[in-house]
CSV table of N, CA and C in Angstrom, one decimal:
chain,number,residue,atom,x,y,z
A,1,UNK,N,-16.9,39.3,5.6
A,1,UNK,CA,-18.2,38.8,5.6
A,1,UNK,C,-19.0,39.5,4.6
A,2,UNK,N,-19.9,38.8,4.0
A,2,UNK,CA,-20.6,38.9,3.0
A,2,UNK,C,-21.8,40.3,3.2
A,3,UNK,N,-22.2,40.8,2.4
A,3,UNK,CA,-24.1,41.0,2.7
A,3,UNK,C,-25.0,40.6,3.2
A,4,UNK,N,-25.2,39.4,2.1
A,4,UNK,CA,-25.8,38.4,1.8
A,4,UNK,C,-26.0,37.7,2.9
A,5,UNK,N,-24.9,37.0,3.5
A,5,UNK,CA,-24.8,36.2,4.7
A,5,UNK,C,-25.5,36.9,6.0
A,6,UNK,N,-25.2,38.0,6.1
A,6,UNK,CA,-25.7,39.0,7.2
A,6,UNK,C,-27.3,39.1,7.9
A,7,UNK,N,-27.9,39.1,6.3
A,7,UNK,CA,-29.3,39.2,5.9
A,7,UNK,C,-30.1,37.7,6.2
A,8,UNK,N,-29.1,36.5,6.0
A,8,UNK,CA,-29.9,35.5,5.8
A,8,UNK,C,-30.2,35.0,7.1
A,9,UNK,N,-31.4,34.8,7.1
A,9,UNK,CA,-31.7,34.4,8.9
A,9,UNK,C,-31.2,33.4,9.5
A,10,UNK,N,-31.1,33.3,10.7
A,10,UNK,CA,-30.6,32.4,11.6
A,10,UNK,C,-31.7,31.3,12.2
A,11,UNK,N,-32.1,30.4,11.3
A,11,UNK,CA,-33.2,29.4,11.6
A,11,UNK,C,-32.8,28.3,12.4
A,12,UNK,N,-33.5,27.7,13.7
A,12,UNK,CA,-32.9,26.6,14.3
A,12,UNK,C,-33.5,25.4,13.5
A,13,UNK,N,-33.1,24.2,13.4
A,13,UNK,CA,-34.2,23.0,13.2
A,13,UNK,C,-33.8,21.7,13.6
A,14,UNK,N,-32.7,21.6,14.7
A,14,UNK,CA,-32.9,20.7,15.8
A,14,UNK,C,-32.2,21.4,17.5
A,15,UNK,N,-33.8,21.5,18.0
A,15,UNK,CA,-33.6,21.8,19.3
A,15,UNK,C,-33.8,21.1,20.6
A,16,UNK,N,-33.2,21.1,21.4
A,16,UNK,CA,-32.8,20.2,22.2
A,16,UNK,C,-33.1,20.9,23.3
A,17,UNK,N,-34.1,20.6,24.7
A,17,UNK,CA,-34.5,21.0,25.2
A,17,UNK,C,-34.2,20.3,26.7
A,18,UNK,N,-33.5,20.9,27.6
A,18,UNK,CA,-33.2,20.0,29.0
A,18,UNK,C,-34.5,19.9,29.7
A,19,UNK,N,-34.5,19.1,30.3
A,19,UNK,CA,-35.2,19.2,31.7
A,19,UNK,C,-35.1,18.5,33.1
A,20,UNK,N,-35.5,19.2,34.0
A,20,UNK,CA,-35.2,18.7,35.5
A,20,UNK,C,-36.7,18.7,36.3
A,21,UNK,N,-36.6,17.3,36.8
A,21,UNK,CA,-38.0,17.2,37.5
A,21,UNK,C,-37.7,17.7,38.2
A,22,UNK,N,-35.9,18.2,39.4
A,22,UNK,CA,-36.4,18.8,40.5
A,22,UNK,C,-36.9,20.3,40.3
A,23,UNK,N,-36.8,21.1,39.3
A,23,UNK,CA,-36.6,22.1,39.2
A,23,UNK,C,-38.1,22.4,38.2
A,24,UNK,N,-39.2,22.4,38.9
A,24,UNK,CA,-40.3,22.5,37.8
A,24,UNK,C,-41.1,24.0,37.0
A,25,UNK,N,-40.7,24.9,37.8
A,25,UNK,CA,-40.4,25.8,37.2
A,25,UNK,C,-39.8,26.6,36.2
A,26,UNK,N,-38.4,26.5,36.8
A,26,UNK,CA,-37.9,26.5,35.6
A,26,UNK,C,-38.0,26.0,34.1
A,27,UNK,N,-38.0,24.2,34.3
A,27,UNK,CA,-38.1,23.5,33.1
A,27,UNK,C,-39.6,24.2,32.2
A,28,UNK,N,-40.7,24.3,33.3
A,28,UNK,CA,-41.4,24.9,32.5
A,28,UNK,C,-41.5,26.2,31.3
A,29,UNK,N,-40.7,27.1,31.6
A,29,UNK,CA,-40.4,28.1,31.2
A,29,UNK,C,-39.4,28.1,30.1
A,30,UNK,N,-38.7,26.8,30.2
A,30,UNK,CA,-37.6,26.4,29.0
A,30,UNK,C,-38.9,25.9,28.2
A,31,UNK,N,-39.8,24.9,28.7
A,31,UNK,CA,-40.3,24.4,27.7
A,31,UNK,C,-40.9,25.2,26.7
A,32,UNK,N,-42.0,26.1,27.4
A,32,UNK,CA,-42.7,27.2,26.9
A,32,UNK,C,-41.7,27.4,25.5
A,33,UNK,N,-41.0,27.8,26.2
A,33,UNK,CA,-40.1,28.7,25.0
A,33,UNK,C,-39.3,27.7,23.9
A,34,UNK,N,-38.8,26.7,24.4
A,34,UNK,CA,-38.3,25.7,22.9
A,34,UNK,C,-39.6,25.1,22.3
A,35,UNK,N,-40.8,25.2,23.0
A,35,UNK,CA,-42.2,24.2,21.3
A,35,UNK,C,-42.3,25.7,21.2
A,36,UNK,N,-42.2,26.6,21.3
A,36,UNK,CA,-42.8,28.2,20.8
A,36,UNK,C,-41.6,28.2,19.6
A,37,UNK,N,-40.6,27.7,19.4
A,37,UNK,CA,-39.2,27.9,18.9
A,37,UNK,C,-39.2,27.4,17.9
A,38,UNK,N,-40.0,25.8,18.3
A,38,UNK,CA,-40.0,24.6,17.4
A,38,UNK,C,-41.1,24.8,16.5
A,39,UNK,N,-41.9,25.3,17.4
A,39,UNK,CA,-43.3,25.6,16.3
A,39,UNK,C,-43.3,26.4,15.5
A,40,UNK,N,-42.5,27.7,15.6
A,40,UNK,CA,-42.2,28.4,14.4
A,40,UNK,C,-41.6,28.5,13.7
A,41,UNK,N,-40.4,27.5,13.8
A,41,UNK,CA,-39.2,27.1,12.7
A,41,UNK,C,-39.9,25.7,12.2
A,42,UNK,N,-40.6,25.5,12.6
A,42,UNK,CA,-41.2,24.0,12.1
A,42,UNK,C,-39.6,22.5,12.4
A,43,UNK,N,-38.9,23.0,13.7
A,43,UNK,CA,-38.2,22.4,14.0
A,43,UNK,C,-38.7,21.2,14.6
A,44,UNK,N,-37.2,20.0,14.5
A,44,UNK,CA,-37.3,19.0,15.4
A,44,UNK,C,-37.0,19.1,16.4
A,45,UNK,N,-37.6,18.8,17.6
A,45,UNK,CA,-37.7,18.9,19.3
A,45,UNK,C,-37.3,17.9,19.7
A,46,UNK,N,-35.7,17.7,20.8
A,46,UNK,CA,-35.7,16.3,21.3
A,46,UNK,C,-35.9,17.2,23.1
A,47,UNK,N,-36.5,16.2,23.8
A,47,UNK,CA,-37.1,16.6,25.1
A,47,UNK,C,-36.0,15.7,26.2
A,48,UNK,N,-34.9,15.9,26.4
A,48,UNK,CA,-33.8,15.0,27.3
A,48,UNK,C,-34.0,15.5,28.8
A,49,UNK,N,-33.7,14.5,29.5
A,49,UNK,CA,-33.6,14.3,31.2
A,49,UNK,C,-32.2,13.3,31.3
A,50,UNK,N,-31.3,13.5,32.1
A,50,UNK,CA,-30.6,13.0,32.9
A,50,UNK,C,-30.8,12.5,34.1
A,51,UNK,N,-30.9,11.0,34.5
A,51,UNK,CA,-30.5,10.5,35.7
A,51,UNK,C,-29.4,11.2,36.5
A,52,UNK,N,-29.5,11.7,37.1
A,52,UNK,CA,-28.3,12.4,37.9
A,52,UNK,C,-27.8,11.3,39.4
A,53,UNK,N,-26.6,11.4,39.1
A,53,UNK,CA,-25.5,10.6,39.9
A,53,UNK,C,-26.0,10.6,41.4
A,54,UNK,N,-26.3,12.4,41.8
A,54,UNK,CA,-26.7,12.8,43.2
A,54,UNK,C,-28.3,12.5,43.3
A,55,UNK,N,-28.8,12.4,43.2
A,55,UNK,CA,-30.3,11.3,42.6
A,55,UNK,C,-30.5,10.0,43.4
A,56,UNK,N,-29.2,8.8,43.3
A,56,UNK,CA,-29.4,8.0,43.7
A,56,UNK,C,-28.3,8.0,45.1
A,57,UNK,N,-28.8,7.3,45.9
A,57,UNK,CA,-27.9,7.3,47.2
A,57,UNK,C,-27.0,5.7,46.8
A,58,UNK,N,-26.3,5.4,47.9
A,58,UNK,CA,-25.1,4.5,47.2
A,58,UNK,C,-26.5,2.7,47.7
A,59,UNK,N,-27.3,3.3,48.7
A,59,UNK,CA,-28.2,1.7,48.8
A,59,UNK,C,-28.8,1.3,47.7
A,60,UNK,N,-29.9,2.5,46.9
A,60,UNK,CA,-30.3,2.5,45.7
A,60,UNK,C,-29.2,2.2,44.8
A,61,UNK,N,-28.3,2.7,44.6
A,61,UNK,CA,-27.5,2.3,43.6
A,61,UNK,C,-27.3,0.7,43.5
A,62,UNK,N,-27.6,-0.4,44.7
A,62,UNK,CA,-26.9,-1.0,44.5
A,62,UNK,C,-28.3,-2.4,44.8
A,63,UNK,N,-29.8,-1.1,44.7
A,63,UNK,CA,-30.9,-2.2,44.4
A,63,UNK,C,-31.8,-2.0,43.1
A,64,UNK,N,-31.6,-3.2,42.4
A,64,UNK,CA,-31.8,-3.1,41.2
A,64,UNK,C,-33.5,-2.9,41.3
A,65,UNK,N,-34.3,-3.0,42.1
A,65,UNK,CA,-35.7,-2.4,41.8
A,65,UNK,C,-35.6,-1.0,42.0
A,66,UNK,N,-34.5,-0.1,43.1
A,66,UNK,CA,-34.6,0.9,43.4
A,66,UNK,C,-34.3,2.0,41.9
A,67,UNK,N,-33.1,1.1,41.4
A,67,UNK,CA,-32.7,2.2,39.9
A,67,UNK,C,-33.6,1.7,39.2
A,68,UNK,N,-34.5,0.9,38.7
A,68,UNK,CA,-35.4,0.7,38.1
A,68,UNK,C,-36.2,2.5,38.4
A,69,UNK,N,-37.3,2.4,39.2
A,69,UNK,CA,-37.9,2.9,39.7
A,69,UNK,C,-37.3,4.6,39.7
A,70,UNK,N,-36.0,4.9,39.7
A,70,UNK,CA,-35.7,6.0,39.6
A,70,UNK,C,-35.6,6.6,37.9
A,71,UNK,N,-35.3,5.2,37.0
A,71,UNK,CA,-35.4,5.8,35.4
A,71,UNK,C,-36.6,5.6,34.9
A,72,UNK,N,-37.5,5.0,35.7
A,72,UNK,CA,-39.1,5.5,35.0
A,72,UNK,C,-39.3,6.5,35.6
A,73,UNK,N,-39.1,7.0,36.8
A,73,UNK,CA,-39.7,8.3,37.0
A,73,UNK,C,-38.8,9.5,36.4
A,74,UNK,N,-38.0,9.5,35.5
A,74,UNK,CA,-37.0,10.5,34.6
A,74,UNK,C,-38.2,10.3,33.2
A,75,UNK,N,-38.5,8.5,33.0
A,75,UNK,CA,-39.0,8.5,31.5
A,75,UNK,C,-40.2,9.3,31.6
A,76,UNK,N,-40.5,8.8,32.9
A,76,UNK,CA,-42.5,9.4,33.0
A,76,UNK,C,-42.3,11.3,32.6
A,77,UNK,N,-41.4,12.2,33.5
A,77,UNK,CA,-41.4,13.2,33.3
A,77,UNK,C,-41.0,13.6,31.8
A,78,UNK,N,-40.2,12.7,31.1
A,78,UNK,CA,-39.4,13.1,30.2
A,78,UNK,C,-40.8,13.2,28.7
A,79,UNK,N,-41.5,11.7,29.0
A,79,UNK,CA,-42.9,11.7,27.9
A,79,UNK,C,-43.9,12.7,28.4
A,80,UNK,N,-44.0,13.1,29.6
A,80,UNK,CA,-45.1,13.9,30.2
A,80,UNK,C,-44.9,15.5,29.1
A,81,UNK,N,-43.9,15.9,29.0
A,81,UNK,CA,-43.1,17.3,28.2
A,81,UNK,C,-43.7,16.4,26.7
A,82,UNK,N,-43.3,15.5,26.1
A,82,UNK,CA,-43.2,14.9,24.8
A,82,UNK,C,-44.9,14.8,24.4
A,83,UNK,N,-45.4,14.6,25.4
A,83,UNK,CA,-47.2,14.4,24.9
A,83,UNK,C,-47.8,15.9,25.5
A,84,UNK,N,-46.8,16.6,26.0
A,84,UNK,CA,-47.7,18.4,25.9
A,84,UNK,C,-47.3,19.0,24.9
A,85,UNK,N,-45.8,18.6,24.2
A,85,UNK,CA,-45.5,19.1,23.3
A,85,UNK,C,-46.4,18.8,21.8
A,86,UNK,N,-46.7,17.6,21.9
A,86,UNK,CA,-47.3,17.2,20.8
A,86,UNK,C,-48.9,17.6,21.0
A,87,UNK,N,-49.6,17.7,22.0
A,87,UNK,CA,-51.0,18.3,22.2
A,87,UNK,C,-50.9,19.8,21.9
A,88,UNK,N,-50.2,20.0,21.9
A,88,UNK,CA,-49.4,21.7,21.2
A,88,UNK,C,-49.4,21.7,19.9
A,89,UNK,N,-49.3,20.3,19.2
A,89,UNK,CA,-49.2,20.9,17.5
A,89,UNK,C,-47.7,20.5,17.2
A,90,UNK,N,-46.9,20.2,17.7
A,90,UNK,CA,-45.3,19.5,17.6
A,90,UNK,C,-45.7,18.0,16.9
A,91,UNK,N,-44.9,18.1,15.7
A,91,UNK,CA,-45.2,16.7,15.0
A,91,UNK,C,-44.0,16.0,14.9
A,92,UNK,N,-42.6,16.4,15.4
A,92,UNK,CA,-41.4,16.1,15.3
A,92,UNK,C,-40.7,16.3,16.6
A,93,UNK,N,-41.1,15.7,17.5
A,93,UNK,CA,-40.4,15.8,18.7
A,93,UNK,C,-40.1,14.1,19.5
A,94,UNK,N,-39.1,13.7,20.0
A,94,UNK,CA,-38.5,12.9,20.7
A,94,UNK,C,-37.9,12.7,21.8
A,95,UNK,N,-38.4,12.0,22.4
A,95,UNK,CA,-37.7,11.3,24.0
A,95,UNK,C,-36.4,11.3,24.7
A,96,UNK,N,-35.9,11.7,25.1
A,96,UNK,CA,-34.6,11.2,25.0
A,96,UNK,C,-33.8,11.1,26.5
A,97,UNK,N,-33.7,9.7,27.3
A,97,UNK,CA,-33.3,9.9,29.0
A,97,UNK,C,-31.5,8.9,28.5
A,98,UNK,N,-31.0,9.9,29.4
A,98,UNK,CA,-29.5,9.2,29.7
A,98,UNK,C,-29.4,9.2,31.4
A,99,UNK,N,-28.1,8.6,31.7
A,99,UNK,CA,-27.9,8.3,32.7
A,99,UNK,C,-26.2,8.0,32.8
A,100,UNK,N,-26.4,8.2,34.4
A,100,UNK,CA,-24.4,8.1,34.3
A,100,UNK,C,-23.7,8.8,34.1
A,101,UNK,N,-23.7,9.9,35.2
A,101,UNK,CA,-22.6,11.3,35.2
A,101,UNK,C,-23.3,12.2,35.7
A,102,UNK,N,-22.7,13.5,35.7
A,102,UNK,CA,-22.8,14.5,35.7
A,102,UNK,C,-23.8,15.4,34.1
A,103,UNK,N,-24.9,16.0,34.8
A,103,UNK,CA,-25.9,16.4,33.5
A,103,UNK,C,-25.0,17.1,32.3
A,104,UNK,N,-24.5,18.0,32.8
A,104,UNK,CA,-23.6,19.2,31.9
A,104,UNK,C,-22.7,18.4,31.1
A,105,UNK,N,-21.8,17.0,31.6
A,105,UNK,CA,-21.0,16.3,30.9
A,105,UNK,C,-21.5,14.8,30.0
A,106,UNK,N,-22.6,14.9,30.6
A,106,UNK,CA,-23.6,13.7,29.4
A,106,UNK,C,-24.3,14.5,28.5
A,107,UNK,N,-24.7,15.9,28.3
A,107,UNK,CA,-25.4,16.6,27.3
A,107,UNK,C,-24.2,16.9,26.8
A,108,UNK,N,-23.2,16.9,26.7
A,108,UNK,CA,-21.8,17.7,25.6
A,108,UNK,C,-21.3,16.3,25.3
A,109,UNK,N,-21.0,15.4,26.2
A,109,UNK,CA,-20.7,14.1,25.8
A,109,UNK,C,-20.8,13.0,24.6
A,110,UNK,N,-22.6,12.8,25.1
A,110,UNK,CA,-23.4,11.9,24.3
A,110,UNK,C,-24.7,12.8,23.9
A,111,UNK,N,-25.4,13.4,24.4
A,111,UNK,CA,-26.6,13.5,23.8
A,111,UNK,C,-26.4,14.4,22.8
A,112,UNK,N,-25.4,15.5,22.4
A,112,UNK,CA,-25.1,16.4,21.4
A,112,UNK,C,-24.9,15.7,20.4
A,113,UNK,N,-23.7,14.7,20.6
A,113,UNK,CA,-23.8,13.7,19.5
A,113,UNK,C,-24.4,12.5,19.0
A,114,UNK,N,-25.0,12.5,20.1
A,114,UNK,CA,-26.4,11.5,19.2
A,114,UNK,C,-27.3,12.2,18.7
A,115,UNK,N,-27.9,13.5,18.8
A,115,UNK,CA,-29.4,14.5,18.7
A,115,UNK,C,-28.7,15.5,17.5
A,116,UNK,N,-27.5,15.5,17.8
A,116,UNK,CA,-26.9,16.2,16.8
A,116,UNK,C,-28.0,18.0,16.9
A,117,UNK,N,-28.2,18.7,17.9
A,117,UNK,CA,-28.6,19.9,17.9
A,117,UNK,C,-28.1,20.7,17.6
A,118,UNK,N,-28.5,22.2,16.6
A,118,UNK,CA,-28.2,23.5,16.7
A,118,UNK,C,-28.4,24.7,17.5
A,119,UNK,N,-29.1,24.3,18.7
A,119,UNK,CA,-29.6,24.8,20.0
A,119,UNK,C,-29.9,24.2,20.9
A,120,UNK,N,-29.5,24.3,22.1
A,120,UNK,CA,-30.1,24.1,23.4
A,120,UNK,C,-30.8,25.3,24.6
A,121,UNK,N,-31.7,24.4,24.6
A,121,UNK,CA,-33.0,25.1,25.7
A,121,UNK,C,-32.9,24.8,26.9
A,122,UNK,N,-32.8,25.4,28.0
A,122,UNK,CA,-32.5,24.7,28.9
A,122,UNK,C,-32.9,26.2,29.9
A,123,UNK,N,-33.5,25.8,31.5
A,123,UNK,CA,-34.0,26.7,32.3
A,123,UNK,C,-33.1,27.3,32.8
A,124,UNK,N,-33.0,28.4,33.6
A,124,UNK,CA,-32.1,28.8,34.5
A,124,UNK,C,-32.6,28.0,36.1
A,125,UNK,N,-31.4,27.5,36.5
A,125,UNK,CA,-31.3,26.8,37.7
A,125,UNK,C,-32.7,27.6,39.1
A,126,UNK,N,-32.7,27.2,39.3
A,126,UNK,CA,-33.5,28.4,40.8
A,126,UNK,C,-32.8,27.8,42.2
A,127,UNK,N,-32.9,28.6,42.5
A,127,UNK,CA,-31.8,29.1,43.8
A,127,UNK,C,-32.2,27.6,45.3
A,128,UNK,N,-31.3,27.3,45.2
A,128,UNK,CA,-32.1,25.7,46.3
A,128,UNK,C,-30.8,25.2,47.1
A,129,UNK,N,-31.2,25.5,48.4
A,129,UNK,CA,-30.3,25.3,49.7
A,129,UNK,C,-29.6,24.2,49.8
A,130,UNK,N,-30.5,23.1,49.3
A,130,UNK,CA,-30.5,22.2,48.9
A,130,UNK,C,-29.2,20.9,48.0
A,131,UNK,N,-28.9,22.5,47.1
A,131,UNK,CA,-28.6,21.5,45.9
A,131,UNK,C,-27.2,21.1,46.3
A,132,UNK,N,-26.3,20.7,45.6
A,132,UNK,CA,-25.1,20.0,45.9
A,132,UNK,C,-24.1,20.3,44.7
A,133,UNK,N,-24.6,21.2,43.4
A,133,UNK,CA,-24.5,21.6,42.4
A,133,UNK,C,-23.8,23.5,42.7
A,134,UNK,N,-23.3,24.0,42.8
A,134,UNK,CA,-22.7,25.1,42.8
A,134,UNK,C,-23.1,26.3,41.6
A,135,UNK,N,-22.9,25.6,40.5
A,135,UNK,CA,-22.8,26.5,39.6
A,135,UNK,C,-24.5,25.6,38.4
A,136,UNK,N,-25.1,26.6,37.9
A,136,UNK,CA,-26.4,26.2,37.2
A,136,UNK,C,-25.3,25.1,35.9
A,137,UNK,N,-26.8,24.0,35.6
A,137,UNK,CA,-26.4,23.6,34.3
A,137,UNK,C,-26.4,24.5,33.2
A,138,UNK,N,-27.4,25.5,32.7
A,138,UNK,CA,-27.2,26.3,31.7
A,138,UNK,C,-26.4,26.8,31.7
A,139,UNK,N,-26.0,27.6,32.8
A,139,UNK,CA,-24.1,28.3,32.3
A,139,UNK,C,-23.3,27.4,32.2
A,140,UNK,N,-22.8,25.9,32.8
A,140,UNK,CA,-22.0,25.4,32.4
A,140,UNK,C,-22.0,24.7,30.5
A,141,UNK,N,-23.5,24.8,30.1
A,141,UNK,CA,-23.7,24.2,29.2
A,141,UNK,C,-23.3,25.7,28.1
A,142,UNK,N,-23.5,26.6,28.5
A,142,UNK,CA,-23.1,27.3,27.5
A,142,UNK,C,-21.4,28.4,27.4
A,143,UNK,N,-20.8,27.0,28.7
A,143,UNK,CA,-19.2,27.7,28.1
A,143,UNK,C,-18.8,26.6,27.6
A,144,UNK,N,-19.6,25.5,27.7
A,144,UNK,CA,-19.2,24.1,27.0
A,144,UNK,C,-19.5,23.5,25.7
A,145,UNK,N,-20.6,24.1,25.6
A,145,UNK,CA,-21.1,23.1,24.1
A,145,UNK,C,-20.7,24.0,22.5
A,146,UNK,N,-21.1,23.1,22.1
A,146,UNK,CA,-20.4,23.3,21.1
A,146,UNK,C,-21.7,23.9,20.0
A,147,UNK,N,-22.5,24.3,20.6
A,147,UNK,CA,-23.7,24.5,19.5
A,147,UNK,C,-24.3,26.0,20.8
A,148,UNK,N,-25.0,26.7,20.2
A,148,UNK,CA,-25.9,28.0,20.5
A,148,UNK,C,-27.2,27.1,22.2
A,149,UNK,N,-26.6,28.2,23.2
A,149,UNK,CA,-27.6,27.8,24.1
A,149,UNK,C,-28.3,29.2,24.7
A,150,UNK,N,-29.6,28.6,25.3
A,150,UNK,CA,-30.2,29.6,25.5
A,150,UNK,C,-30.9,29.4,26.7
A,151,UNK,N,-30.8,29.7,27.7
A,151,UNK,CA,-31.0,30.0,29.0
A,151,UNK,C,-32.1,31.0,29.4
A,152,UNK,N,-33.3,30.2,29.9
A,152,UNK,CA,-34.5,30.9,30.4
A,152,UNK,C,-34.7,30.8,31.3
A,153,UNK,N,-35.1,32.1,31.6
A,153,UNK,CA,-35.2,32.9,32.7
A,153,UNK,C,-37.2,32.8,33.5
C-alpha cells in the first residue's frame, strides 16, 4: 500500500439509508446521522423502506385494498424522511419502497443494485418482545453486503 492512498480520504457519495416505521426511534437516529453524512460529502441520499413479509397477515395478503393500503403507508413514511431530508438542505435525495421478502435479503438483492450505494445507514434494531425477527437488520446487513455499513446506535 501506497502513502498516497493512505492519506486520501474516504468520501461517501451514494448513501443509502434504511428505515422502519415500526422502529421509530431508531430510524430516527439513522436518519440524523445519514443527511448529517450526506450534507457534508454533498452526497446522494436514497431513503428505502421494505414492505415486510411479517407485516401482512395471509387475509391481507389476499385483499387487494388491504395490500394497497399497507404500501402507502411504507410510501407515506418513506417521503415523510424524503421531505425532512430536503427541508434540511438535501438537494439529492430519493424515494425508494420495495416489497416481497425478507428486509436484509431485498436490500443486498435489489436495492444495492439498483441505488448502487457506497454506504449503508441503517438503525440499530431496539429490543421488542414482539418481533418475530431474532437477529437486528443492521448486523445481518453488515456480514452481508457488499458495500461499508454503519449501524446507529
Amino acid at each position: 500500500m501506497d502513502y498516497q492512498s493512505i492519506n486520501d480520504p474516504l468520501v461517501y457519495r451514494r448513501i443509502l439509508l434504511t428505515i422502519d416505521e415500526d422502529d421509530n426511534e431508531s430510524t430516527i437516529k439513522a436518519f440524523r446521522f445519514a443527511v448529517t453524512l450526506a450534507h457534508d460529502y454533498g452526497a446522494y441520499l436514497g431513503i428505502v423502506s421494505v414492505l415486510e413479509n411479517e407485516d401482512i397477515n395471509i387475509f391481507d395478503s389476499l385483499t387487494p385494498a388491504k395490500l394497497k393500503e399497507k404500501r402507502e403507508e411504507v410510501e407515506k413514511a418513506v417521503n415523510h424522511y424524503v421531505k425532512l431530508a430536503e427541508k434540511i438542505g438535501l438537494k439529492k435525495v430519493e424515494p425508494l419502497v420495495y416489497e416481497d421478502g425478507d428486509v436484509d435479503d431485498v436490500i443486498i438483492d435489489r436495492v444495492i443494485p439498483d441505488f448502487n450505494p457506497d454506504l449503508i445507514v441503517t438503525g440499530a434494531d431496539m429490543i421488542d418482545p414482539r418481533s418475530k425477527i431474532t437477529a437486528s437488520i443492521g448486523s445481518r446487513l453488515a456480514k452481508k453486503a457488499p458495500v461499508s455499513v454503519i449501524v446507529v446506535r
